PDB file of C-alpha atoms in Angstrom:
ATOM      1  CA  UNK A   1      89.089 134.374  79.351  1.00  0.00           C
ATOM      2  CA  UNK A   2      86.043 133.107  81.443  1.00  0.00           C
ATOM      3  CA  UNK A   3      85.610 129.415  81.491  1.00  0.00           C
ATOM      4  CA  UNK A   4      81.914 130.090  82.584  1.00  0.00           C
ATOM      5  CA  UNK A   5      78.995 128.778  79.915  1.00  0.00           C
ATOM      6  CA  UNK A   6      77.533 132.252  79.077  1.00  0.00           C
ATOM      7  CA  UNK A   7      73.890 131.304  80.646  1.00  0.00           C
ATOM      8  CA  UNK A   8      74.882 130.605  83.642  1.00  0.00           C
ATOM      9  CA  UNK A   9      77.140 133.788  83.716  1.00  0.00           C
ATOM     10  CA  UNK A  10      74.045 135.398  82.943  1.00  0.00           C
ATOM     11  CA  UNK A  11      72.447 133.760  86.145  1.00  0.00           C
ATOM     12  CA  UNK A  12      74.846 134.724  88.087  1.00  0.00           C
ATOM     13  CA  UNK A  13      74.448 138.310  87.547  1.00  0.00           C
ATOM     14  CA  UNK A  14      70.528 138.348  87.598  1.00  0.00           C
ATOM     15  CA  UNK A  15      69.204 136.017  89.846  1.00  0.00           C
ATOM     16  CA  UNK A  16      65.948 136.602  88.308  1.00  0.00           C
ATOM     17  CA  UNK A  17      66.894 134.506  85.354  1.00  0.00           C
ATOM     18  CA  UNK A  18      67.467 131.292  87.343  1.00  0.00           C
ATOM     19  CA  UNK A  19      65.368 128.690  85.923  1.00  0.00           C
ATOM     20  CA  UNK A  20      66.431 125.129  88.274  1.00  0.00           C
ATOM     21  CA  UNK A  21      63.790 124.104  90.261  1.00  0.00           C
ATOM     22  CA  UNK A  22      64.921 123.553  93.496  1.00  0.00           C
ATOM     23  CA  UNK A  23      62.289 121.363  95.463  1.00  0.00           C
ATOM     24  CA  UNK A  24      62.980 121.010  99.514  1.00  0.00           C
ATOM     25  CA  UNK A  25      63.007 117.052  99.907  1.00  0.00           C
ATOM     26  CA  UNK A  26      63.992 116.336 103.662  1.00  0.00           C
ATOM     27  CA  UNK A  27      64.402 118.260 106.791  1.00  0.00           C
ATOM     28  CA  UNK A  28      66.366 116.871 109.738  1.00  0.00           C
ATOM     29  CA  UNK A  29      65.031 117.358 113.191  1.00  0.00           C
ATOM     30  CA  UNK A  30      67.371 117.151 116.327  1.00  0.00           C
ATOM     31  CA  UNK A  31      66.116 114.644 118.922  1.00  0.00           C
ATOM     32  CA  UNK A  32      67.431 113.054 121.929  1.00  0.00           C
ATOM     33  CA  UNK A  33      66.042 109.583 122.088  1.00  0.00           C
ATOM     34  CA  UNK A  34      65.463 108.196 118.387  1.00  0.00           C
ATOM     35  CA  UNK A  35      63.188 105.500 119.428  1.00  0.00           C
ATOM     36  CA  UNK A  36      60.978 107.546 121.797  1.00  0.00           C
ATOM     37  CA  UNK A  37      60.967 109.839 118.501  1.00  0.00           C
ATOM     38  CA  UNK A  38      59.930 107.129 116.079  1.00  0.00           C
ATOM     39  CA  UNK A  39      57.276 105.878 117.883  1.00  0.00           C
ATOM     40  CA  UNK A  40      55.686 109.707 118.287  1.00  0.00           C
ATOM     41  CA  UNK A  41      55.939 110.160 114.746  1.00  0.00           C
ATOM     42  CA  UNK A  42      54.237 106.364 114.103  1.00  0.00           C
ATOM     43  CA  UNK A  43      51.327 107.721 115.954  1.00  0.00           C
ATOM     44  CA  UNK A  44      50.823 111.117 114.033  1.00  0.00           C
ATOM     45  CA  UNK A  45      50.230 108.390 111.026  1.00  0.00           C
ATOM     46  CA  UNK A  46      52.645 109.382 108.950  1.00  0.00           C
ATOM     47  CA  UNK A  47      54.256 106.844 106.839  1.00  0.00           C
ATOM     48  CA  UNK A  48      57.717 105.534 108.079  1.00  0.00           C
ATOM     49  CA  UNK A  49      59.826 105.599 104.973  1.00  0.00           C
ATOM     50  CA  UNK A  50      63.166 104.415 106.159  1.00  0.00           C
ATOM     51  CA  UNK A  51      65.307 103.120 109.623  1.00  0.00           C
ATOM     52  CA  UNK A  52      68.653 102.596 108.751  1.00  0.00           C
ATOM     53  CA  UNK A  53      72.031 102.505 110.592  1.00  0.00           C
ATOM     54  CA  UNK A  54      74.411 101.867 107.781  1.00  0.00           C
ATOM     55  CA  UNK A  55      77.506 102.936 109.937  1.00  0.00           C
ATOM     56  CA  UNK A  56      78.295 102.594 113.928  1.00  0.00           C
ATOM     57  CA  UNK A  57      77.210 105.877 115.380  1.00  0.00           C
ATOM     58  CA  UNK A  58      74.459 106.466 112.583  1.00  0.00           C
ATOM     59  CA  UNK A  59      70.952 105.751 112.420  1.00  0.00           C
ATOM     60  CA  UNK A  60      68.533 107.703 109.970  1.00  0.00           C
ATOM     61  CA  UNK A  61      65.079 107.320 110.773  1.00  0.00           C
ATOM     62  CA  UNK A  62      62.629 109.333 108.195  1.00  0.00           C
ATOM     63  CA  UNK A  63      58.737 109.539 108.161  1.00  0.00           C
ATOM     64  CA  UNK A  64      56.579 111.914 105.550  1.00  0.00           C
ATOM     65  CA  UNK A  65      53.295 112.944 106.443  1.00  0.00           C
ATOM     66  CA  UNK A  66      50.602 112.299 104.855  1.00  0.00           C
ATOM     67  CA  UNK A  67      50.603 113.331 100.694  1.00  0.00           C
ATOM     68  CA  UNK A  68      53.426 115.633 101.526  1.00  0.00           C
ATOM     69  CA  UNK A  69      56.231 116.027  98.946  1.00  0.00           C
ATOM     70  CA  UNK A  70      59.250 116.745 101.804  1.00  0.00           C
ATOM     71  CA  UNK A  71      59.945 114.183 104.730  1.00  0.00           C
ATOM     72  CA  UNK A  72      61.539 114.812 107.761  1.00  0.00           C
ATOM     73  CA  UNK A  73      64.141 112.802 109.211  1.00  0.00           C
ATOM     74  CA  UNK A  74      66.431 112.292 112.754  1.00  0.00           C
ATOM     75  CA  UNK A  75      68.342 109.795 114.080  1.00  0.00           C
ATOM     76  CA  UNK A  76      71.345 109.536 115.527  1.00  0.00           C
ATOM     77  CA  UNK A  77      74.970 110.962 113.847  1.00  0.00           C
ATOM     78  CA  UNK A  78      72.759 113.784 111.797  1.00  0.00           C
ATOM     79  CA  UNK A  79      73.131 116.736 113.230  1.00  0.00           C
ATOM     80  CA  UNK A  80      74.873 118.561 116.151  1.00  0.00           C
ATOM     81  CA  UNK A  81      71.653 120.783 117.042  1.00  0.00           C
ATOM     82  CA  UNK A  82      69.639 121.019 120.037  1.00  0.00           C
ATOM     83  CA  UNK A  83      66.843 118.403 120.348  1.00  0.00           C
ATOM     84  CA  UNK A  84      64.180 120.893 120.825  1.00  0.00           C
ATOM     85  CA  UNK A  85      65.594 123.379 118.902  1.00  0.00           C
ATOM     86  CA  UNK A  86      63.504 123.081 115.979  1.00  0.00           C
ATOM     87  CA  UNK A  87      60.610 124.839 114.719  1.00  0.00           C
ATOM     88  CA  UNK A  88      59.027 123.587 111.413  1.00  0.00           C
ATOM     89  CA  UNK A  89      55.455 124.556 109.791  1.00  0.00           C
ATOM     90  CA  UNK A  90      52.728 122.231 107.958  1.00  0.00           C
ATOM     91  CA  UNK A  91      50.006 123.213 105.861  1.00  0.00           C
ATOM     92  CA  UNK A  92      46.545 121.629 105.876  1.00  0.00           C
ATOM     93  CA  UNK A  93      43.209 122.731 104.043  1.00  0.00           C
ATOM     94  CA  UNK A  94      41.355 122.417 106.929  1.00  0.00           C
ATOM     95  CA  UNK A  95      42.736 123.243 110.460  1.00  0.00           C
ATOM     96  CA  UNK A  96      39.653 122.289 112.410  1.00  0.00           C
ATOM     97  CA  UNK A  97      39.792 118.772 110.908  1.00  0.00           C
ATOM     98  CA  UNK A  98      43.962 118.208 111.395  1.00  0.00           C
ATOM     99  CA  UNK A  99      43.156 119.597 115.092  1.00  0.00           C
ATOM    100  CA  UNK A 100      40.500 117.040 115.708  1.00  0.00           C
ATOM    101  CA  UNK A 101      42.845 114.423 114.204  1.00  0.00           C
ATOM    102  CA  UNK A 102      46.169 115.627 116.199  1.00  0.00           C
ATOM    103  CA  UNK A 103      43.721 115.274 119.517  1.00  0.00           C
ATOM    104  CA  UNK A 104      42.405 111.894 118.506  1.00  0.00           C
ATOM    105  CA  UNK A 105      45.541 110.410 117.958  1.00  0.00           C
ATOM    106  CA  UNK A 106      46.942 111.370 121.534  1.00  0.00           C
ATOM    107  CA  UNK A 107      48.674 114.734 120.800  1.00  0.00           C
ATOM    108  CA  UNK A 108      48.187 117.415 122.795  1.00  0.00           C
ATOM    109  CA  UNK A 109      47.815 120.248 120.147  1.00  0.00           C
ATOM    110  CA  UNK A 110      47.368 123.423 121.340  1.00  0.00           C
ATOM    111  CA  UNK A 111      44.161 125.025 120.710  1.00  0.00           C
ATOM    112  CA  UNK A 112      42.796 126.556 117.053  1.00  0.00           C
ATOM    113  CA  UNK A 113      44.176 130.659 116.622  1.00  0.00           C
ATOM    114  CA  UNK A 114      44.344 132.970 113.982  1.00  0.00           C
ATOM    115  CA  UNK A 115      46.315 136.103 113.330  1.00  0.00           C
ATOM    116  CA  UNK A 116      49.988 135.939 113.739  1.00  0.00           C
ATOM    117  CA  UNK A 117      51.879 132.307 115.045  1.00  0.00           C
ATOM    118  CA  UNK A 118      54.312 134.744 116.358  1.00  0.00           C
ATOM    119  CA  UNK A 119      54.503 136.332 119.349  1.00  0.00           C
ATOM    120  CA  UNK A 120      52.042 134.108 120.804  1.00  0.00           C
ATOM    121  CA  UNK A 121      49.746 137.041 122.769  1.00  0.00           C
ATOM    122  CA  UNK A 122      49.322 138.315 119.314  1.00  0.00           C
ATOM    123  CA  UNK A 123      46.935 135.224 118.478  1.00  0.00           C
ATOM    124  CA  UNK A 124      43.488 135.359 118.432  1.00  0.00           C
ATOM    125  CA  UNK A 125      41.586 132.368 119.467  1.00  0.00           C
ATOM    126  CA  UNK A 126      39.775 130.234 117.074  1.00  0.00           C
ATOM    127  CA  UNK A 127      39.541 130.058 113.003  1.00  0.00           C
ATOM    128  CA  UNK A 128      40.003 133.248 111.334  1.00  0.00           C
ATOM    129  CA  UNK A 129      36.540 134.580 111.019  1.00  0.00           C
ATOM    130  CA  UNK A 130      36.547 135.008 107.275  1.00  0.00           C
ATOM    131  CA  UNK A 131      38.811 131.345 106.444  1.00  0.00           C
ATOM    132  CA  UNK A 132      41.563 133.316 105.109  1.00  0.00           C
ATOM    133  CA  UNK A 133      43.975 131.084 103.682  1.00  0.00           C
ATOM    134  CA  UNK A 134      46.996 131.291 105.756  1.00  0.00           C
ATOM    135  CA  UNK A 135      45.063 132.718 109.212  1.00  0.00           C
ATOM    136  CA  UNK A 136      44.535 129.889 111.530  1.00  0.00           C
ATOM    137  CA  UNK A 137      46.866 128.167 112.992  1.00  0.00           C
ATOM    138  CA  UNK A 138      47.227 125.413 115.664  1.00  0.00           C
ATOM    139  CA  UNK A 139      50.589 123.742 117.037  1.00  0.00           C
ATOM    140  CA  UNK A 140      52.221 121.283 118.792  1.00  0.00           C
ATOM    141  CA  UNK A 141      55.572 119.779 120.134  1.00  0.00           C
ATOM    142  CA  UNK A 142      57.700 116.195 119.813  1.00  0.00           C
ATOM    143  CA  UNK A 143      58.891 114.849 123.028  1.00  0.00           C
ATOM    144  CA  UNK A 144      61.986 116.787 122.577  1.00  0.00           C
ATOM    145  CA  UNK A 145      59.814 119.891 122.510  1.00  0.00           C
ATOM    146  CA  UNK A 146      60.741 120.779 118.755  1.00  0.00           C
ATOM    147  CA  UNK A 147      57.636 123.015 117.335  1.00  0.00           C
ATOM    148  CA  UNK A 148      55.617 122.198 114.896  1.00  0.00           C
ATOM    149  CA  UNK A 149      52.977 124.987 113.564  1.00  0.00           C
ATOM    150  CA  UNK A 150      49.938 124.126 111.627  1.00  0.00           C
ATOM    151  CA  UNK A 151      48.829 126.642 108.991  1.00  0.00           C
ATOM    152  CA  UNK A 152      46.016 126.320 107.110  1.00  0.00           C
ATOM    153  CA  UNK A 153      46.099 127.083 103.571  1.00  0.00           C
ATOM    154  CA  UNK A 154      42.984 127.113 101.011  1.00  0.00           C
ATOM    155  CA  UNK A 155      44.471 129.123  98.107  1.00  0.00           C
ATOM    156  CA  UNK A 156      47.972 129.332  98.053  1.00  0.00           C
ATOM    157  CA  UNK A 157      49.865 132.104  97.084  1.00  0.00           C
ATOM    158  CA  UNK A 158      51.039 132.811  93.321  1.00  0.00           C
ATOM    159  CA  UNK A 159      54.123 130.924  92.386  1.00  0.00           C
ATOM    160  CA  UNK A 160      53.600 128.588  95.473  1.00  0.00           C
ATOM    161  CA  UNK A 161      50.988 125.682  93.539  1.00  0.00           C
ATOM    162  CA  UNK A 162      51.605 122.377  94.829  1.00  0.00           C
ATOM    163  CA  UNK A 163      52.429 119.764  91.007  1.00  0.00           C
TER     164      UNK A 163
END
């Protein structure tokens, strides 16, 4: 006799059927010098949400860009990766404008492409020549070197509306 509620037997058989909405909240980012870290992310502008150390050999430190619904977060005690190792995307509505800003804040953000972020002698420089949503990029690095790719994004996809 199965102990299992029968819905979420169900669920477990067809994954289509799965109705929890699961929302990604933080990502953690490996980095060598937390400090160094904190003040690069400070001067992006996004808004420091937290710098705690509630335990010796543990500091979280987590900032959220600007009107974004996930935050990102490093520190010290949070992960065994690689500083450097990671590679994270954002989206904007207007990659000529979040280029300007990345430049006028002090970051050195590669220049505007479109086509595919990966390989890199795939890209094609500039904005895509018709705008399409999702085909221009730009990029840059933390001090640690972990990547972060800019996408820009005018209509999203079905099923991927921001609430």
């Amino acid at each position: 006799m199965s102990s299992t509620n029968p819905s979420t037997e169900t669920a477990l058989q067809n994954p289509e059927t799965r109705t929890v909405d699961m929302k990604l909240e933080v990502l953690t980012i490996p980095v060598s010098e937390v400090d160094r870290s904190k003040n690069f992310y400070e001067r992006l502008g996004w808004r420091l949400d937290a710098d705690d150390a509630p335990l010796d050999g543990l500091r979280i430190v987590q900032f959220t860009p600007p009107h974004s619904p996930t935050s990102v977060n490093f520190g010290t005690g949070l992960t065994a990766a690689m500083p450097g190792s990671a590679l994270v995307g954002l989206v904007v509505d207007d990659i000529e404008a979040a280029h300007d800003e990345l430049v006028e804040r002090g970051i050195d953000a590669s220049d505007v492409w479109h086509g595919p972020p990966f390989p890199p002698e795939a890209r094609q420089p500039g904005v895509d020549p018709e705008h399409a949503s999702y085909g221009s990029f730009c990029s840059f690095n933390d001090p640690d070197g972990n990547l972060w790719v800019v996408q820009e994004v005018t209509t999203r996809l079905p099923g991927r509306e921001w609430e």
